[in-house]
mmCIF file of C-alpha atoms in Angstrom:
data_model
loop_
_atom_site.group_PDB
_atom_site.id
_atom_site.type_symbol
_atom_site.label_atom_id
_atom_site.label_comp_id
_atom_site.label_asym_id
_atom_site.label_seq_id
_atom_site.Cartn_x
_atom_site.Cartn_y
_atom_site.Cartn_z
ATOM 1 C CA ASP A 296 20.225 -2.783 18.245
ATOM 2 C CA PHE A 297 17.096 -0.835 17.261
ATOM 3 C CA GLY A 298 15.805 -1.094 20.842
ATOM 4 C CA LYS A 299 18.149 1.770 21.667
ATOM 5 C CA LEU A 300 16.310 4.073 19.231
ATOM 6 C CA PRO A 301 12.825 4.326 20.786
ATOM 7 C CA SER A 302 12.265 7.830 19.364
ATOM 8 C CA LEU A 303 13.017 6.867 15.760
ATOM 9 C CA GLU A 304 10.189 8.046 13.497
ATOM 10 C CA VAL A 305 11.503 7.317 9.978
ATOM 11 C CA LEU A 306 13.324 4.170 8.872
ATOM 12 C CA ARG A 307 14.701 3.758 5.377
ATOM 13 C CA LEU A 308 16.629 0.578 4.619
ATOM 14 C CA ASP A 309 18.191 -0.868 1.520
ATOM 15 C CA ILE A 310 17.393 -4.516 2.230
ATOM 16 C CA GLU A 311 19.188 -6.099 -0.712
ATOM 17 C CA HIS A 312 21.843 -7.753 1.456
ATOM 18 C CA LEU A 313 19.802 -8.105 4.649
ATOM 19 C CA SER A 314 19.308 -11.746 5.618
ATOM 20 C CA GLU A 315 16.879 -11.052 8.494
ATOM 21 C CA PHE A 316 15.554 -8.178 10.544
ATOM 22 C CA PRO A 317 16.784 -7.773 14.125
ATOM 23 C CA SER A 318 14.227 -8.858 16.736
ATOM 24 C CA SER A 319 14.542 -5.397 18.331
ATOM 25 C CA MET A 320 12.567 -3.875 15.405
ATOM 26 C CA VAL A 321 9.393 -4.493 17.410
ATOM 27 C CA ASP A 322 10.631 -1.856 19.900
ATOM 28 C CA LEU A 323 10.274 0.966 17.354
ATOM 29 C CA GLN A 324 6.826 1.974 18.571
ATOM 30 C CA ASN A 325 7.217 5.645 17.526
ATOM 31 C CA LEU A 326 8.004 4.729 13.945
ATOM 32 C CA GLU A 327 5.732 6.639 11.560
ATOM 33 C CA LYS A 328 7.344 5.884 8.213
ATOM 34 C CA ILE A 329 9.065 2.780 6.825
ATOM 35 C CA ILE A 330 10.716 2.625 3.426
ATOM 36 C CA LEU A 331 12.219 -0.757 2.561
ATOM 37 C CA ASP A 332 13.891 -0.925 -0.811
ATOM 38 C CA GLY A 333 15.541 -3.854 -2.552
ATOM 39 C CA PRO A 334 15.059 -7.525 -3.424
ATOM 40 C CA GLY A 335 14.624 -10.406 -1.049
ATOM 41 C CA LEU A 336 11.502 -9.595 0.963
ATOM 42 C CA THR A 337 8.703 -12.042 0.061
ATOM 43 C CA GLU A 338 6.299 -11.116 2.875
ATOM 44 C CA LEU A 339 5.934 -8.369 5.430
ATOM 45 C CA PRO A 340 7.782 -9.179 8.659
ATOM 46 C CA GLU A 341 5.436 -9.812 11.622
ATOM 47 C CA TRP A 342 6.947 -6.972 13.661
ATOM 48 C CA ILE A 343 5.554 -4.425 11.186
ATOM 49 C CA TYR A 344 1.980 -5.251 12.227
ATOM 50 C CA SER A 345 2.727 -4.269 15.835
ATOM 51 C CA LEU A 346 3.826 -0.708 14.973
ATOM 52 C CA SER A 347 0.793 1.212 16.168
ATOM 53 C CA SER A 348 2.070 4.650 15.081
ATOM 54 C CA LEU A 349 2.961 3.658 11.516
ATOM 55 C CA GLN A 350 1.435 5.966 8.902
ATOM 56 C CA TYR A 351 3.591 5.353 5.817
ATOM 57 C CA LEU A 352 4.508 1.866 4.615
ATOM 58 C CA TRP A 353 6.546 1.733 1.423
ATOM 59 C CA ILE A 354 8.052 -1.531 0.158
ATOM 60 C CA ARG A 355 9.662 -1.004 -3.220
ATOM 61 C CA ASN A 356 11.685 -3.090 -5.670
ATOM 62 C CA SER A 357 11.325 -6.264 -3.656
ATOM 63 C CA ASP A 358 9.775 -9.712 -4.031
ATOM 64 C CA LEU A 359 6.524 -9.386 -2.056
ATOM 65 C CA THR A 360 3.999 -11.888 -3.378
ATOM 66 C CA SER A 361 1.138 -11.279 -0.957
ATOM 67 C CA ILE A 362 0.009 -9.050 1.902
ATOM 68 C CA SER A 363 -1.410 -10.544 5.091
ATOM 69 C CA SER A 364 -4.938 -9.712 6.175
ATOM 70 C CA ARG A 365 -3.279 -8.383 9.348
ATOM 71 C CA ILE A 366 -2.652 -5.159 7.465
ATOM 72 C CA GLY A 367 -6.243 -4.291 8.401
ATOM 73 C CA GLU A 368 -5.041 -3.934 12.017
ATOM 74 C CA MET A 369 -2.773 -1.003 11.108
ATOM 75 C CA LEU A 370 -5.400 1.685 11.536
ATOM 76 C CA GLU A 371 -3.014 4.655 11.472
ATOM 77 C CA LEU A 372 -1.771 3.909 7.941
ATOM 78 C CA THR A 373 -2.386 6.814 5.587
ATOM 79 C CA ASP A 374 -0.012 5.968 2.742
ATOM 80 C CA ILE A 375 0.878 2.563 1.289
ATOM 81 C CA GLU A 376 3.236 1.977 -1.597
ATOM 82 C CA PHE A 377 4.053 -1.553 -2.747
ATOM 83 C CA THR A 378 5.676 -0.730 -6.085
ATOM 84 C CA ASN A 379 7.787 -3.097 -8.212
ATOM 85 C CA ASN A 380 6.962 -6.293 -6.347
ATOM 86 C CA LYS A 381 5.295 -9.584 -7.307
ATOM 87 C CA ILE A 382 1.973 -9.198 -5.506
ATOM 88 C CA THR A 383 -0.890 -11.105 -7.120
ATOM 89 C CA SER A 384 -3.728 -10.101 -4.780
ATOM 90 C CA LEU A 385 -4.563 -7.699 -1.980
ATOM 91 C CA PRO A 386 -6.644 -8.542 1.111
ATOM 92 C CA ASP A 387 -10.138 -7.142 1.589
ATOM 93 C CA GLU A 388 -8.954 -5.953 5.012
ATOM 94 C CA LEU A 389 -7.379 -2.929 3.300
ATOM 95 C CA GLY A 390 -10.924 -1.596 3.461
ATOM 96 C CA LEU A 391 -10.552 -1.299 7.256
ATOM 97 C CA LEU A 392 -7.843 1.361 6.984
ATOM 98 C CA ILE A 393 -10.100 4.355 7.534
ATOM 99 C CA ASN A 394 -7.205 6.848 7.419
ATOM 100 C CA LEU A 395 -5.744 5.598 4.135
ATOM 101 C CA TRP A 396 -5.615 8.317 1.488
ATOM 102 C CA ASN A 397 -2.949 6.936 -0.876
ATOM 103 C CA LEU A 398 -2.608 3.394 -2.202
ATOM 104 C CA LYS A 399 0.036 2.835 -4.855
ATOM 105 C CA VAL A 400 0.679 -0.729 -6.045
ATOM 106 C CA ASN A 401 2.259 -0.198 -9.444
ATOM 107 C CA ASN A 402 4.254 -2.860 -11.295
ATOM 108 C CA ASN A 403 2.865 -5.969 -9.653
ATOM 109 C CA GLN A 404 0.741 -8.875 -10.897
ATOM 110 C CA ILE A 405 -2.552 -7.950 -9.235
ATOM 111 C CA THR A 406 -5.620 -9.282 -11.027
ATOM 112 C CA GLN A 407 -8.401 -7.680 -8.933
ATOM 113 C CA ILE A 408 -8.950 -4.550 -6.887
ATOM 114 C CA PRO A 409 -10.597 -5.430 -3.560
ATOM 115 C CA PRO A 410 -14.022 -3.716 -3.682
ATOM 116 C CA SER A 411 -13.673 -2.751 -0.001
ATOM 117 C CA ILE A 412 -11.024 -0.174 -0.941
ATOM 118 C CA PHE A 413 -13.645 2.024 -2.560
ATOM 119 C CA SER A 414 -15.438 2.515 0.780
ATOM 120 C CA LEU A 415 -12.421 4.171 2.411
ATOM 121 C CA PRO A 416 -13.597 7.639 3.482
ATOM 122 C CA LYS A 417 -10.264 9.429 2.909
ATOM 123 C CA LEU A 418 -9.117 7.665 -0.264
ATOM 124 C CA ASP A 419 -7.690 10.330 -2.565
ATOM 125 C CA HIS A 420 -5.029 8.607 -4.725
ATOM 126 C CA LEU A 421 -5.351 5.084 -6.127
ATOM 127 C CA SER A 422 -2.716 3.720 -8.485
ATOM 128 C CA PHE A 423 -2.647 0.208 -9.981
ATOM 129 C CA VAL A 424 -0.464 0.985 -13.014
ATOM 130 C CA ARG A 425 1.138 -1.989 -14.820
ATOM 131 C CA ASN A 426 -0.679 -4.886 -13.173
ATOM 132 C CA SER A 427 -2.909 -7.616 -14.593
ATOM 133 C CA LEU A 428 -6.308 -6.046 -13.925
ATOM 134 C CA GLU A 429 -9.048 -7.120 -16.301
ATOM 135 C CA SER A 430 -11.880 -5.165 -14.717
ATOM 136 C CA VAL A 431 -12.721 -2.514 -12.159
ATOM 137 C CA PRO A 432 -15.302 -3.319 -9.462
ATOM 138 C CA SER A 433 -18.584 -1.436 -9.752
ATOM 139 C CA GLU A 434 -18.022 -0.343 -6.129
ATOM 140 C CA ILE A 435 -15.718 2.332 -7.536
ATOM 141 C CA GLU A 436 -18.809 4.562 -7.573
ATOM 142 C CA ASN A 437 -18.529 4.643 -3.738
ATOM 143 C CA ALA A 438 -15.138 6.438 -3.885
ATOM 144 C CA ARG A 439 -16.719 9.858 -4.224
ATOM 145 C CA GLY A 440 -13.820 11.759 -2.650
ATOM 146 C CA MET A 441 -11.130 10.163 -4.815
ATOM 147 C CA ARG A 442 -9.305 12.696 -6.977
ATOM 148 C CA TYR A 443 -6.607 10.609 -8.691
ATOM 149 C CA LEU A 444 -7.119 7.215 -10.319
ATOM 150 C CA TYR A 445 -4.359 5.502 -12.295
ATOM 151 C CA LEU A 446 -5.148 2.180 -13.952
ATOM 152 C CA ASN A 447 -3.151 2.442 -17.174
ATOM 153 C CA SER A 448 -1.109 -0.437 -18.612
ATOM 154 C CA ASN A 449 -3.504 -3.176 -17.486
ATOM 155 C CA LYS A 450 -5.799 -5.553 -19.382
ATOM 156 C CA ILE A 451 -9.017 -3.693 -18.573
ATOM 157 C CA LYS A 452 -11.652 -4.124 -21.255
ATOM 158 C CA ILE A 453 -14.611 -2.433 -19.571
ATOM 159 C CA VAL A 454 -14.421 0.582 -17.286
ATOM 160 C CA PRO A 455 -17.430 1.281 -15.074
ATOM 161 C CA ASP A 456 -19.215 4.606 -15.263
ATOM 162 C CA LEU A 457 -17.107 7.203 -13.429
ATOM 163 C CA SER A 458 -19.610 10.052 -13.775
ATOM 164 C CA GLU A 459 -20.595 9.800 -10.081
ATOM 165 C CA LEU A 460 -17.003 10.559 -9.060
ATOM 166 C CA GLU A 461 -17.397 14.331 -9.140
ATOM 167 C CA SER A 462 -14.131 14.901 -7.240
ATOM 168 C CA LEU A 463 -12.081 12.978 -9.806
ATOM 169 C CA PHE A 464 -9.410 15.336 -11.108
ATOM 170 C CA GLU A 465 -7.239 12.932 -13.076
ATOM 171 C CA ALA A 466 -7.881 9.419 -14.359
ATOM 172 C CA LEU A 467 -5.543 7.428 -16.572
#
């Protein structure tokens, strides 16, 4: 019963054999970091969107195919990692996450980067390695504070001019 752990700040679960999450997960209002690892999760559970203190959301090695637009309600998020999933697209509402500095969505099937991401004021690390990207939105020029950009192992044929990104330290 997670309701008996109201002070829990970090939750790391191997979800490979988990059939469902306990309903008491919604009581973890002090949770700042979630790491869910393993197959079986096709969408984010609804209770995650109610965690107002959540800063880190990492879902790795699972079966996520999409992310709800409700993620835009999670204004405290600073770090998102959805690596080794089956995501094909990301919602524009990611652009509402004004505290987000790291977005890592490697090894998915994403075909487009939502242009709204490049308006995030704190965006520092952006990684879309091994997806199905064919282009990069011209709005990338708005990400002037971004220092790390990883787009390797995609199908990108044309890369926009990155010369305006004076803070860019590493781009692959």
